PDB file of C-alpha atoms in Angstrom:
ATOM      1  CA  MET A   1      21.477   7.632  18.493  1.00  0.00           C
ATOM      2  CA  SER A   2      18.657   9.594  20.036  1.00  0.00           C
ATOM      3  CA  ASP A   3      15.332   9.973  18.263  1.00  0.00           C
ATOM      4  CA  GLN A   4      16.290  13.544  17.373  1.00  0.00           C
ATOM      5  CA  GLU A   5      19.553  12.430  15.737  1.00  0.00           C
ATOM      6  CA  PHE A   6      18.024   9.487  13.852  1.00  0.00           C
ATOM      7  CA  PRO A   7      17.264  10.712  10.326  1.00  0.00           C
ATOM      8  CA  GLY A   8      14.326   8.345   9.823  1.00  0.00           C
ATOM      9  CA  TRP A   9      13.439   5.858   7.143  1.00  0.00           C
ATOM     10  CA  HIS A  10      11.760   7.134   4.000  1.00  0.00           C
ATOM     11  CA  GLY A  11      11.239   5.884   0.548  1.00  0.00           C
ATOM     12  CA  THR A  12       8.099   4.192  -0.543  1.00  0.00           C
ATOM     13  CA  THR A  13       5.392   5.062  -2.976  1.00  0.00           C
ATOM     14  CA  ILE A  14       2.491   2.660  -3.456  1.00  0.00           C
ATOM     15  CA  ILE A  15      -0.500   3.259  -5.716  1.00  0.00           C
ATOM     16  CA  GLY A  16      -3.673   1.284  -6.379  1.00  0.00           C
ATOM     17  CA  VAL A  17      -5.774   2.045  -9.469  1.00  0.00           C
ATOM     18  CA  ARG A  18      -9.171   0.444 -10.191  1.00  0.00           C
ATOM     19  CA  LYS A  19     -10.511   0.728 -13.727  1.00  0.00           C
ATOM     20  CA  GLY A  20     -12.124  -1.542 -16.297  1.00  0.00           C
ATOM     21  CA  GLY A  21     -12.774  -4.437 -13.925  1.00  0.00           C
ATOM     22  CA  ARG A  22      -9.131  -4.615 -12.799  1.00  0.00           C
ATOM     23  CA  VAL A  23      -7.106  -3.242  -9.934  1.00  0.00           C
ATOM     24  CA  VAL A  24      -3.397  -2.612 -10.302  1.00  0.00           C
ATOM     25  CA  VAL A  25      -1.156  -2.081  -7.275  1.00  0.00           C
ATOM     26  CA  ALA A  26       2.309  -0.708  -8.048  1.00  0.00           C
ATOM     27  CA  GLY A  27       5.140   0.114  -5.692  1.00  0.00           C
ATOM     28  CA  ASP A  28       8.619   1.471  -6.124  1.00  0.00           C
ATOM     29  CA  GLY A  29      11.703  -0.179  -4.689  1.00  0.00           C
ATOM     30  CA  GLN A  30      13.446   2.613  -2.803  1.00  0.00           C
ATOM     31  CA  VAL A  31      14.321   2.604   0.871  1.00  0.00           C
ATOM     32  CA  SER A  32      16.238   5.629   2.157  1.00  0.00           C
ATOM     33  CA  LEU A  33      17.831   6.493   5.474  1.00  0.00           C
ATOM     34  CA  GLY A  34      18.035  10.254   5.706  1.00  0.00           C
ATOM     35  CA  GLN A  35      19.620  11.398   2.461  1.00  0.00           C
ATOM     36  CA  THR A  36      21.063   8.017   1.570  1.00  0.00           C
ATOM     37  CA  VAL A  37      19.424   5.341  -0.594  1.00  0.00           C
ATOM     38  CA  ILE A  38      19.881   2.087   1.329  1.00  0.00           C
ATOM     39  CA  LYS A  39      18.192  -0.161  -1.213  1.00  0.00           C
ATOM     40  CA  GLY A  40      16.642   0.485  -4.591  1.00  0.00           C
ATOM     41  CA  THR A  41      14.996  -2.861  -5.311  1.00  0.00           C
ATOM     42  CA  ALA A  42      12.768  -3.575  -2.309  1.00  0.00           C
ATOM     43  CA  ARG A  43       9.541  -5.458  -3.090  1.00  0.00           C
ATOM     44  CA  LYS A  44       6.637  -3.751  -1.304  1.00  0.00           C
ATOM     45  CA  VAL A  45       3.728  -5.213  -3.249  1.00  0.00           C
ATOM     46  CA  ARG A  46       2.656  -8.779  -2.443  1.00  0.00           C
ATOM     47  CA  ARG A  47       0.046 -11.258  -3.616  1.00  0.00           C
ATOM     48  CA  LEU A  48      -1.631 -13.325  -0.888  1.00  0.00           C
ATOM     49  CA  ALA A  49      -4.070 -16.215  -1.283  1.00  0.00           C
ATOM     50  CA  PRO A  50      -5.562 -17.004   2.139  1.00  0.00           C
ATOM     51  CA  GLY A  51      -8.378 -19.511   1.906  1.00  0.00           C
ATOM     52  CA  GLY A  52      -7.935 -19.663  -1.871  1.00  0.00           C
ATOM     53  CA  HIS A  53      -9.069 -16.042  -2.375  1.00  0.00           C
ATOM     54  CA  GLU A  54      -6.406 -13.838  -3.971  1.00  0.00           C
ATOM     55  CA  VAL A  55      -5.606 -10.460  -2.447  1.00  0.00           C
ATOM     56  CA  VAL A  56      -2.956  -7.937  -3.481  1.00  0.00           C
ATOM     57  CA  CYS A  57      -1.348  -5.737  -0.818  1.00  0.00           C
ATOM     58  CA  GLY A  58       1.105  -2.868  -0.960  1.00  0.00           C
ATOM     59  CA  PHE A  59       2.756  -1.392   2.100  1.00  0.00           C
ATOM     60  CA  ALA A  60       4.565   1.751   3.147  1.00  0.00           C
ATOM     61  CA  GLY A  61       6.478   2.198   6.374  1.00  0.00           C
ATOM     62  CA  SER A  62       8.572  -0.176   8.404  1.00  0.00           C
ATOM     63  CA  THR A  63       9.002  -3.504   6.603  1.00  0.00           C
ATOM     64  CA  ALA A  64       8.911  -5.636   9.751  1.00  0.00           C
ATOM     65  CA  ASP A  65       5.794  -3.786  10.908  1.00  0.00           C
ATOM     66  CA  ALA A  66       4.152  -4.206   7.509  1.00  0.00           C
ATOM     67  CA  PHE A  67       4.927  -7.945   7.455  1.00  0.00           C
ATOM     68  CA  THR A  68       3.384  -8.281  10.916  1.00  0.00           C
ATOM     69  CA  LEU A  69       0.244  -6.559   9.636  1.00  0.00           C
ATOM     70  CA  LEU A  70       0.152  -8.670   6.465  1.00  0.00           C
ATOM     71  CA  GLU A  71       0.347 -11.846   8.562  1.00  0.00           C
ATOM     72  CA  ARG A  72      -2.506 -10.578  10.737  1.00  0.00           C
ATOM     73  CA  LEU A  73      -4.547  -9.678   7.652  1.00  0.00           C
ATOM     74  CA  GLU A  74      -3.941 -13.138   6.219  1.00  0.00           C
ATOM     75  CA  GLY A  75      -5.220 -14.660   9.459  1.00  0.00           C
ATOM     76  CA  LYS A  76      -8.341 -12.476   9.347  1.00  0.00           C
ATOM     77  CA  LEU A  77      -8.964 -13.488   5.730  1.00  0.00           C
ATOM     78  CA  GLU A  78      -8.607 -17.174   6.606  1.00  0.00           C
ATOM     79  CA  LYS A  79     -11.285 -16.733   9.293  1.00  0.00           C
ATOM     80  CA  SER A  80     -13.628 -14.927   6.894  1.00  0.00           C
ATOM     81  CA  PRO A  81     -12.709 -16.094   3.356  1.00  0.00           C
ATOM     82  CA  GLY A  82     -13.751 -13.785   0.552  1.00  0.00           C
ATOM     83  CA  GLN A  83     -14.802 -11.001   2.955  1.00  0.00           C
ATOM     84  CA  LEU A  84     -12.081  -8.411   2.461  1.00  0.00           C
ATOM     85  CA  GLN A  85     -13.946  -5.530   4.082  1.00  0.00           C
ATOM     86  CA  ARG A  86     -14.638  -7.519   7.238  1.00  0.00           C
ATOM     87  CA  ALA A  87     -11.018  -8.681   7.461  1.00  0.00           C
ATOM     88  CA  CYS A  88      -9.739  -5.115   6.983  1.00  0.00           C
ATOM     89  CA  VAL A  89     -12.053  -3.720   9.653  1.00  0.00           C
ATOM     90  CA  ASP A  90     -11.061  -6.497  12.080  1.00  0.00           C
ATOM     91  CA  LEU A  91      -7.374  -5.762  11.425  1.00  0.00           C
ATOM     92  CA  ALA A  92      -7.896  -2.020  11.922  1.00  0.00           C
ATOM     93  CA  LYS A  93      -9.724  -2.680  15.226  1.00  0.00           C
ATOM     94  CA  ASP A  94      -6.888  -4.862  16.482  1.00  0.00           C
ATOM     95  CA  TRP A  95      -4.277  -2.383  15.260  1.00  0.00           C
ATOM     96  CA  ARG A  96      -5.997   0.455  17.089  1.00  0.00           C
ATOM     97  CA  THR A  97      -6.673  -1.358  20.377  1.00  0.00           C
ATOM     98  CA  ASP A  98      -3.789  -3.835  20.837  1.00  0.00           C
ATOM     99  CA  LYS A  99      -0.887  -2.268  22.779  1.00  0.00           C
ATOM    100  CA  TYR A 100       1.723  -4.177  20.745  1.00  0.00           C
ATOM    101  CA  LEU A 101       0.153  -3.411  17.362  1.00  0.00           C
ATOM    102  CA  GLN A 102      -0.323   0.287  18.225  1.00  0.00           C
ATOM    103  CA  LYS A 103       3.426   0.763  17.945  1.00  0.00           C
ATOM    104  CA  LEU A 104       3.552  -0.503  14.354  1.00  0.00           C
ATOM    105  CA  GLU A 105       4.394   2.137  11.766  1.00  0.00           C
ATOM    106  CA  ALA A 106       3.062   1.193   8.357  1.00  0.00           C
ATOM    107  CA  MET A 107       0.104   1.688   6.023  1.00  0.00           C
ATOM    108  CA  LEU A 108      -1.477  -0.807   3.659  1.00  0.00           C
ATOM    109  CA  ILE A 109      -3.313  -0.719   0.342  1.00  0.00           C
ATOM    110  CA  VAL A 110      -5.364  -3.903  -0.010  1.00  0.00           C
ATOM    111  CA  THR A 111      -7.555  -5.182  -2.857  1.00  0.00           C
ATOM    112  CA  ASP A 112      -9.324  -8.333  -3.971  1.00  0.00           C
ATOM    113  CA  GLY A 113     -10.079  -6.897  -7.417  1.00  0.00           C
ATOM    114  CA  LYS A 114     -13.533  -5.688  -6.390  1.00  0.00           C
ATOM    115  CA  GLU A 115     -12.803  -3.661  -3.277  1.00  0.00           C
ATOM    116  CA  LEU A 116      -9.878  -1.305  -2.695  1.00  0.00           C
ATOM    117  CA  TYR A 117      -8.904  -0.090   0.799  1.00  0.00           C
ATOM    118  CA  VAL A 118      -6.274   1.901   2.630  1.00  0.00           C
ATOM    119  CA  ILE A 119      -5.719   0.661   6.193  1.00  0.00           C
ATOM    120  CA  THR A 120      -3.991   2.865   8.776  1.00  0.00           C
ATOM    121  CA  GLY A 121      -2.867   2.519  12.373  1.00  0.00           C
ATOM    122  CA  ALA A 122      -5.403   5.150  13.389  1.00  0.00           C
ATOM    123  CA  GLY A 123      -8.140   2.567  12.870  1.00  0.00           C
ATOM    124  CA  ASP A 124      -9.081   3.772   9.400  1.00  0.00           C
ATOM    125  CA  VAL A 125     -10.332   1.522   6.622  1.00  0.00           C
ATOM    126  CA  LEU A 126     -10.737   3.932   3.749  1.00  0.00           C
ATOM    127  CA  GLU A 127     -12.281   3.192   0.378  1.00  0.00           C
ATOM    128  CA  PRO A 128     -10.750   5.854  -1.839  1.00  0.00           C
ATOM    129  CA  GLU A 129     -12.749   8.219  -3.981  1.00  0.00           C
ATOM    130  CA  HIS A 130     -12.071   8.227  -7.706  1.00  0.00           C
ATOM    131  CA  ASP A 131     -10.874   4.564  -7.662  1.00  0.00           C
ATOM    132  CA  ILE A 132      -7.287   5.545  -6.798  1.00  0.00           C
ATOM    133  CA  ALA A 133      -5.392   5.097  -3.529  1.00  0.00           C
ATOM    134  CA  ALA A 134      -1.792   6.078  -2.808  1.00  0.00           C
ATOM    135  CA  ILE A 135       0.430   5.942   0.275  1.00  0.00           C
ATOM    136  CA  GLY A 136       4.020   6.599   1.219  1.00  0.00           C
ATOM    137  CA  SER A 137       6.533   9.376   0.728  1.00  0.00           C
ATOM    138  CA  GLY A 138       5.575  10.027  -2.876  1.00  0.00           C
ATOM    139  CA  GLY A 139       1.952   8.971  -2.492  1.00  0.00           C
ATOM    140  CA  ASN A 140       0.446  12.400  -2.996  1.00  0.00           C
ATOM    141  CA  PHE A 141       2.483  12.944  -6.173  1.00  0.00           C
ATOM    142  CA  ALA A 142       1.385   9.573  -7.589  1.00  0.00           C
ATOM    143  CA  LEU A 143      -2.228  10.190  -6.553  1.00  0.00           C
ATOM    144  CA  ALA A 144      -2.341  13.584  -8.275  1.00  0.00           C
ATOM    145  CA  ALA A 145      -0.755  12.182 -11.441  1.00  0.00           C
ATOM    146  CA  ALA A 146      -3.129   9.191 -11.572  1.00  0.00           C
ATOM    147  CA  ARG A 147      -6.176  11.391 -11.057  1.00  0.00           C
ATOM    148  CA  GLY A 148      -5.022  13.588 -13.936  1.00  0.00           C
ATOM    149  CA  LEU A 149      -4.526  10.565 -16.191  1.00  0.00           C
ATOM    150  CA  TYR A 150      -7.648   8.636 -15.190  1.00  0.00           C
ATOM    151  CA  ASP A 151     -10.116  10.199 -17.658  1.00  0.00           C
ATOM    152  CA  TYR A 152      -7.665   9.993 -20.563  1.00  0.00           C
ATOM    153  CA  GLU A 153      -6.251   6.495 -20.209  1.00  0.00           C
ATOM    154  CA  GLU A 154      -8.354   3.308 -20.309  1.00  0.00           C
ATOM    155  CA  ASP A 155      -5.807   0.856 -18.868  1.00  0.00           C
ATOM    156  CA  ALA A 156      -5.330   0.765 -15.072  1.00  0.00           C
ATOM    157  CA  GLU A 157      -1.765  -0.526 -15.383  1.00  0.00           C
ATOM    158  CA  LYS A 158      -0.741   2.258 -17.747  1.00  0.00           C
ATOM    159  CA  ILE A 159      -2.205   4.819 -15.330  1.00  0.00           C
ATOM    160  CA  ALA A 160      -0.348   3.288 -12.372  1.00  0.00           C
ATOM    161  CA  ARG A 161       2.967   3.020 -14.223  1.00  0.00           C
ATOM    162  CA  ARG A 162       2.788   6.575 -15.599  1.00  0.00           C
ATOM    163  CA  ALA A 163       1.748   8.008 -12.213  1.00  0.00           C
ATOM    164  CA  MET A 164       4.675   6.234 -10.539  1.00  0.00           C
ATOM    165  CA  ALA A 165       7.051   7.577 -13.201  1.00  0.00           C
ATOM    166  CA  ILE A 166       5.827  11.104 -12.522  1.00  0.00           C
ATOM    167  CA  ALA A 167       6.162  10.594  -8.743  1.00  0.00           C
ATOM    168  CA  SER A 168       9.718   9.281  -9.172  1.00  0.00           C
ATOM    169  CA  ASP A 169      10.623  12.399 -11.169  1.00  0.00           C
ATOM    170  CA  ILE A 170       9.392  14.649  -8.344  1.00  0.00           C
ATOM    171  CA  CYS A 171       9.930  12.783  -5.053  1.00  0.00           C
ATOM    172  CA  VAL A 172      13.534  12.068  -4.011  1.00  0.00           C
ATOM    173  CA  TYR A 173      12.262   9.136  -1.910  1.00  0.00           C
ATOM    174  CA  THR A 174      10.718   7.351  -4.924  1.00  0.00           C
ATOM    175  CA  ASN A 175      12.464   5.465  -7.721  1.00  0.00           C
ATOM    176  CA  GLY A 176      11.335   3.859 -10.972  1.00  0.00           C
ATOM    177  CA  LYS A 177      12.038   0.217 -10.068  1.00  0.00           C
ATOM    178  CA  LEU A 178       8.464  -1.020  -9.857  1.00  0.00           C
ATOM    179  CA  THR A 179       6.715  -4.099  -8.628  1.00  0.00           C
ATOM    180  CA  VAL A 180       3.287  -4.305 -10.287  1.00  0.00           C
ATOM    181  CA  GLU A 181       0.497  -6.763  -9.449  1.00  0.00           C
ATOM    182  CA  THR A 182      -2.852  -6.901 -11.239  1.00  0.00           C
ATOM    183  CA  ILE A 183      -6.028  -8.555  -9.987  1.00  0.00           C
ATOM    184  CA  SER A 184      -9.403  -8.764 -11.697  1.00  0.00           C
ATOM    185  CA  ALA A 185     -12.858  -8.573 -10.151  1.00  0.00           C
TER     186      ALA A 185
END
């Protein structure tokens, strides 16, 4: 198939919500190829513990690419334990400048419970405003829903779960089969 004929992979929504000394990262389980759901129970949120410091990551995009990036992030965290920002910046630098890594198509949400970042292949390490980050096909829907709920709900997990439910009602590339990980500051 040529690139023009290939319908493309879609189907991830990941959200990170920080509130009340906790960060919750939730991700749906859908992977679609064109108009077809290939899998509904993928696990796109992971807990890592490099150097004994826990980190929660969610990814959108190609799974193999995301796993490559997660392995690289783990290596960066082992070299600088407990320094999430430094590890994220080092990963983003490598991702932007390494010819092999430049081809990777994924995005990450990463948190240690204190800091919350979105890492992109453009070399961005973004700390989201309003303590909410979202990526993937339904990311903007989940982000809007979480921002609307944030002032009215005290629990970060309830905000994340409700925002993902709203996104799954709107985005055809998002389902309600969630993986949820919580980490405290």
